[in-house]
Short mmCIF file of C-alpha atoms and ligand atoms in Angstrom, two decimals:
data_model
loop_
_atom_site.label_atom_id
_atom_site.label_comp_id
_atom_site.label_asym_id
_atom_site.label_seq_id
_atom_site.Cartn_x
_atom_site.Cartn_y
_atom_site.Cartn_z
CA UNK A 230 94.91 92.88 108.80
CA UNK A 231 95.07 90.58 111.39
CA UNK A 232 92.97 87.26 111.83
CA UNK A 233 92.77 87.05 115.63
CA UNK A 234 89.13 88.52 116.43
CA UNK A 235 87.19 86.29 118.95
CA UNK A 236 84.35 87.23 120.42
CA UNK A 237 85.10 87.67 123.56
CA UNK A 238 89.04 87.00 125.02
CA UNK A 239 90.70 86.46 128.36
CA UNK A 240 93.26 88.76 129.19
CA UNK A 241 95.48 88.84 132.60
CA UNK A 242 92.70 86.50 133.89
CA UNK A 243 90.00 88.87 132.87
CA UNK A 244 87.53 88.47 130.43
CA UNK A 245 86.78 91.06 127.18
CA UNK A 246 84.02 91.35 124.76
CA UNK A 247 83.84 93.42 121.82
CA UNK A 248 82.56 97.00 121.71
CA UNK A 249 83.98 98.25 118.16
CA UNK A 250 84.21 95.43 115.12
CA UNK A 251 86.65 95.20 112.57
CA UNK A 252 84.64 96.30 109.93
CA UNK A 253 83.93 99.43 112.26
CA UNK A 254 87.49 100.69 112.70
CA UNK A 255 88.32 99.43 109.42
CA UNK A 256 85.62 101.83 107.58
CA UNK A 257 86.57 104.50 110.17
CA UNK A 258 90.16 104.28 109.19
CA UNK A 259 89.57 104.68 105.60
CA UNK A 260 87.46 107.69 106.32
CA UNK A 261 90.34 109.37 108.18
CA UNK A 262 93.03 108.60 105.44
CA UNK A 263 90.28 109.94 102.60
CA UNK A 264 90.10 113.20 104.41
CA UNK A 265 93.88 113.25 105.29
CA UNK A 266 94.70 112.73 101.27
CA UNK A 267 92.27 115.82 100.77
CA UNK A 268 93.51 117.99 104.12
CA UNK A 269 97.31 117.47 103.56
CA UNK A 270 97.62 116.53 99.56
CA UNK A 271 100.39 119.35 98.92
CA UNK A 272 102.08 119.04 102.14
CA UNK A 273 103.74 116.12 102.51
CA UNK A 274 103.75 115.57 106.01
CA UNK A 275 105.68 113.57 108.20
CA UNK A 276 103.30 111.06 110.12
CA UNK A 277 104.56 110.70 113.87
CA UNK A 278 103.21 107.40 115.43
CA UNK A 279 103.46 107.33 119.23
CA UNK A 280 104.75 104.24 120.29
CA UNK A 281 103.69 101.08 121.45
CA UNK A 282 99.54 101.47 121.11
CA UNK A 283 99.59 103.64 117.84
CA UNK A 284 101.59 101.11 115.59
CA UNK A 285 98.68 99.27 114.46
CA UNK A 286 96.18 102.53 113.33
CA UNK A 287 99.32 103.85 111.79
CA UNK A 288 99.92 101.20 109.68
CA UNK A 289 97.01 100.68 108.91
CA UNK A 290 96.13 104.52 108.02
CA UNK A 291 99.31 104.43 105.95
CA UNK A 292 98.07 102.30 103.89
CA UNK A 293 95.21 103.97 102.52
CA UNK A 294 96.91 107.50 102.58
CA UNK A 295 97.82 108.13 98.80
CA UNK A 296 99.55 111.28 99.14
CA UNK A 297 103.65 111.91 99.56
CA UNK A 298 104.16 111.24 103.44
CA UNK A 299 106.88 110.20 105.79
CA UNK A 300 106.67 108.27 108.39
CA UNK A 301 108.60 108.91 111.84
CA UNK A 302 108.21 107.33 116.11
CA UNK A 303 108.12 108.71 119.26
CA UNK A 304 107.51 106.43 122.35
CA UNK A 305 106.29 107.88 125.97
CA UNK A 306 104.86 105.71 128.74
CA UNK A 307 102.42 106.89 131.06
CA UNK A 308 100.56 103.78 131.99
CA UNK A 309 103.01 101.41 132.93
CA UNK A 310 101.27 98.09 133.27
CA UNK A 311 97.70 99.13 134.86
CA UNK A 312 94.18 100.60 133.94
CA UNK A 313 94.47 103.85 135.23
CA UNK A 314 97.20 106.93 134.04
CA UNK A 315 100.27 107.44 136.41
CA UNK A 316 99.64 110.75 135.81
CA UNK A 317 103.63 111.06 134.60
CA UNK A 318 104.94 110.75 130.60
CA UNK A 319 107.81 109.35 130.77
CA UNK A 320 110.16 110.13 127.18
CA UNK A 321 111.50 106.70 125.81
CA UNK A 322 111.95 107.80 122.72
CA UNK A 323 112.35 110.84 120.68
CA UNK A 324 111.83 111.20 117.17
CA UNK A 325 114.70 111.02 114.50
CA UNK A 326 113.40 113.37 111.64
CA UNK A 327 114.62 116.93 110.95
CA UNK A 328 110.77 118.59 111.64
CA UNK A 329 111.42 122.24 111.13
CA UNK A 330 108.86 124.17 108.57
CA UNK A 331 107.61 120.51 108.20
CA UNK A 332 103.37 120.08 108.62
CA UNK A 333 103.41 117.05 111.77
CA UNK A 334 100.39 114.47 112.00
CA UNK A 335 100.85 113.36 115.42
CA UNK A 336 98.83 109.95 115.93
CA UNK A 337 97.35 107.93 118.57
CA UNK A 338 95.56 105.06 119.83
CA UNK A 339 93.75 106.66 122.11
CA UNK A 340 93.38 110.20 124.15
CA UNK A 341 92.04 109.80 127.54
CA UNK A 342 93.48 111.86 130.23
CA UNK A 343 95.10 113.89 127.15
CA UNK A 344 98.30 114.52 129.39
CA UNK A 345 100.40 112.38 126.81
CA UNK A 346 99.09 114.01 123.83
CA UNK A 347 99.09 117.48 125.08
CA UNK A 348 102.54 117.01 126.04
CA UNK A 349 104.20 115.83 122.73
CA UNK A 350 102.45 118.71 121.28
CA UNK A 351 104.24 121.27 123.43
CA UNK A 352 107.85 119.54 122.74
CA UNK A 353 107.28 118.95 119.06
CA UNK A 354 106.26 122.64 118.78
CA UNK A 355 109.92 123.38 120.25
CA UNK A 356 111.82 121.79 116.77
CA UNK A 357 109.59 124.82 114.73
CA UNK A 358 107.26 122.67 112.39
CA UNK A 359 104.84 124.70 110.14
CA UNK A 360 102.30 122.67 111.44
CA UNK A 361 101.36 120.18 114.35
CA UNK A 362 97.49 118.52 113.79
CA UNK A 363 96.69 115.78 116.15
CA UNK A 364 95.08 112.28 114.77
CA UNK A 365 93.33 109.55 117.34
CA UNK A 366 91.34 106.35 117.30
CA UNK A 367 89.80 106.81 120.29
CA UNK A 368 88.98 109.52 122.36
CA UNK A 369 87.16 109.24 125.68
CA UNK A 370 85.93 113.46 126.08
CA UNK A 371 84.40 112.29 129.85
CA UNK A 372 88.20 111.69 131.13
CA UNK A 373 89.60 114.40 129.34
CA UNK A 374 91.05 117.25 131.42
CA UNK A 375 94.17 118.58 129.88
CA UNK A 376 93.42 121.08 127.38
CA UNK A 377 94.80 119.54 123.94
CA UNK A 378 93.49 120.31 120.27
CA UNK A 379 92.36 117.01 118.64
CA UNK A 380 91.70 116.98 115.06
CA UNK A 381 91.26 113.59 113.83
CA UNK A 382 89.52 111.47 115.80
CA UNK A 383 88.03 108.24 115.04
CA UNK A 384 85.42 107.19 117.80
CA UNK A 385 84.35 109.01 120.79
CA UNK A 386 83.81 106.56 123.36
CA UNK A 387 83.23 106.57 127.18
CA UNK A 388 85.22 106.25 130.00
CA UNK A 389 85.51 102.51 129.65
CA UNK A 390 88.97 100.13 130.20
CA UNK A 391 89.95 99.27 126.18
CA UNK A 392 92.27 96.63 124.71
CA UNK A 393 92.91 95.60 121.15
CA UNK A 394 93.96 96.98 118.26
CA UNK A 395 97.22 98.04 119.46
CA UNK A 396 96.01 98.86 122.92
CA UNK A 397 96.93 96.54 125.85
CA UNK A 398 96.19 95.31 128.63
CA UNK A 399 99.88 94.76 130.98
CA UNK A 400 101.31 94.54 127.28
CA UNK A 401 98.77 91.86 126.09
CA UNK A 402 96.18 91.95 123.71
CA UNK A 403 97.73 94.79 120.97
CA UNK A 404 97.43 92.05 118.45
CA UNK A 405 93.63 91.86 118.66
CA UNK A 406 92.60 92.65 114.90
CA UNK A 407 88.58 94.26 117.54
CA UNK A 408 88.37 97.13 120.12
CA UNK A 409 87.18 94.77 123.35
CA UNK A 410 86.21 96.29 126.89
CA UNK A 411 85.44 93.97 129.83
CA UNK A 412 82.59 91.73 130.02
CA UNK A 413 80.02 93.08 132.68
CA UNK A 414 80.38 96.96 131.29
CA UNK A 415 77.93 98.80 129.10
C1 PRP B 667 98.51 105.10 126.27
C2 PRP B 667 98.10 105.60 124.90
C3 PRP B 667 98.42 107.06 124.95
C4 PRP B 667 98.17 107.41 126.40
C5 PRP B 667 96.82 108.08 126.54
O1 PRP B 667 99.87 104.85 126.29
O2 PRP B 667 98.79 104.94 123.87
O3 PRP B 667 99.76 107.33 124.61
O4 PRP B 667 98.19 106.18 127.14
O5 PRP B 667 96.53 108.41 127.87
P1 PRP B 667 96.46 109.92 128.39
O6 PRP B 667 95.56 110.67 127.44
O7 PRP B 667 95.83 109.76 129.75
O8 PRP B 667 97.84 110.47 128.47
P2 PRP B 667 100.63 103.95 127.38
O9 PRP B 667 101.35 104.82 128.36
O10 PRP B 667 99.66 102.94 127.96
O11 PRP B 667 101.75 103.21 126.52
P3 PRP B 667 101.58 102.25 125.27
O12 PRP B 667 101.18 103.10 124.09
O13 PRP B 667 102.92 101.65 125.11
O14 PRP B 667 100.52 101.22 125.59
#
């Protein structure tokens, strides 16, 4: 759990405030991983975290999932460095696991466009699992416009710039334990 959870936090020269707490996504995060335990306790399924903004909901998740899981990482980029989707994935990294006839969690920080998410889905259902279910922090339904099945998700929110909790801002900020948006909105 990390310690670094100001109230509000300059960023790039911009200023943040919080919108979720630590206790929020905390308590939401345990929810997920009780209902996980229950959904997939026979199934030991292979978690796949998608890398850089998932690694800190993963770990944490992980450690309050109780059944027999793997772990595994893809990483994509479609942001680059600014606010707003390029509108391109980009594949950095591909996954190392054998997946076939396995049951796939595939896990996020956050869905917004859903372009990312909707395409790992469609090249992780190439390698034959028996099962691909989608898990995300943060969803923001306004900006979604690719069609992609979301199973887990953690907190709706609204089309609102987001850093923290593995989620950056030019690559800063993924170490802030609070979801922030900037000061001035909502
Ligand atoms: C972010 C986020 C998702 C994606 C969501 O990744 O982690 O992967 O954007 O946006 P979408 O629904 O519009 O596709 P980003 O490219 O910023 O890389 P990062 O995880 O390394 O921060």
């Amino acid at each position: 759990m990390s310690l670094y959870k100001p109230e509000t936090v300059i960023c790039n020269g911009e200023t943040f405030k919080v919108y979720l707490s630590e206790k929020q996504i905390q308590d939401r995060v345990v929810e997920i991983a009780k209902q996980l335990n229950r959904d997939y306790a026979d199934k030991k399924p292979i978690f796949i975290g998608v890398l850089n903004g998932a690694f800190v909901f993963l770990s944490d998740l992980l450690r309050n999932v109780t059944i027999p899981s793997e772990v595994d990482f893809l990483k994509l980029s479609s942001y680059g460095d600014e606010k707003v989707s390029s509108g391109q994935v980009t594949d950095l990294k591909d996954i190392d696991a054998n997946i076939e006839e396995r049951h796939i969690l595939l896990v996020e920080d956050i869905v917004d466009t859903g372009l990312s998410m909707k395409y790992m889905v469609n090249k992780l259902q190439r390698k034959n699992p028996a099962s691909i279910a989608t898990v995300t922090l943060l969803h923001k339904p306004e900006a979604t416009h690719h069609d992609v099945p979301l199973d887990y998700v953690g907190f709706e929110i609204p089309s609102l710039f987001v850093l923290g909790y593995g989620l950056d801002y030019a690559q800063e900020g993924r170490n802030l334990a609070q979801i922030y948006i900037l000061d001035g909105e909502q």
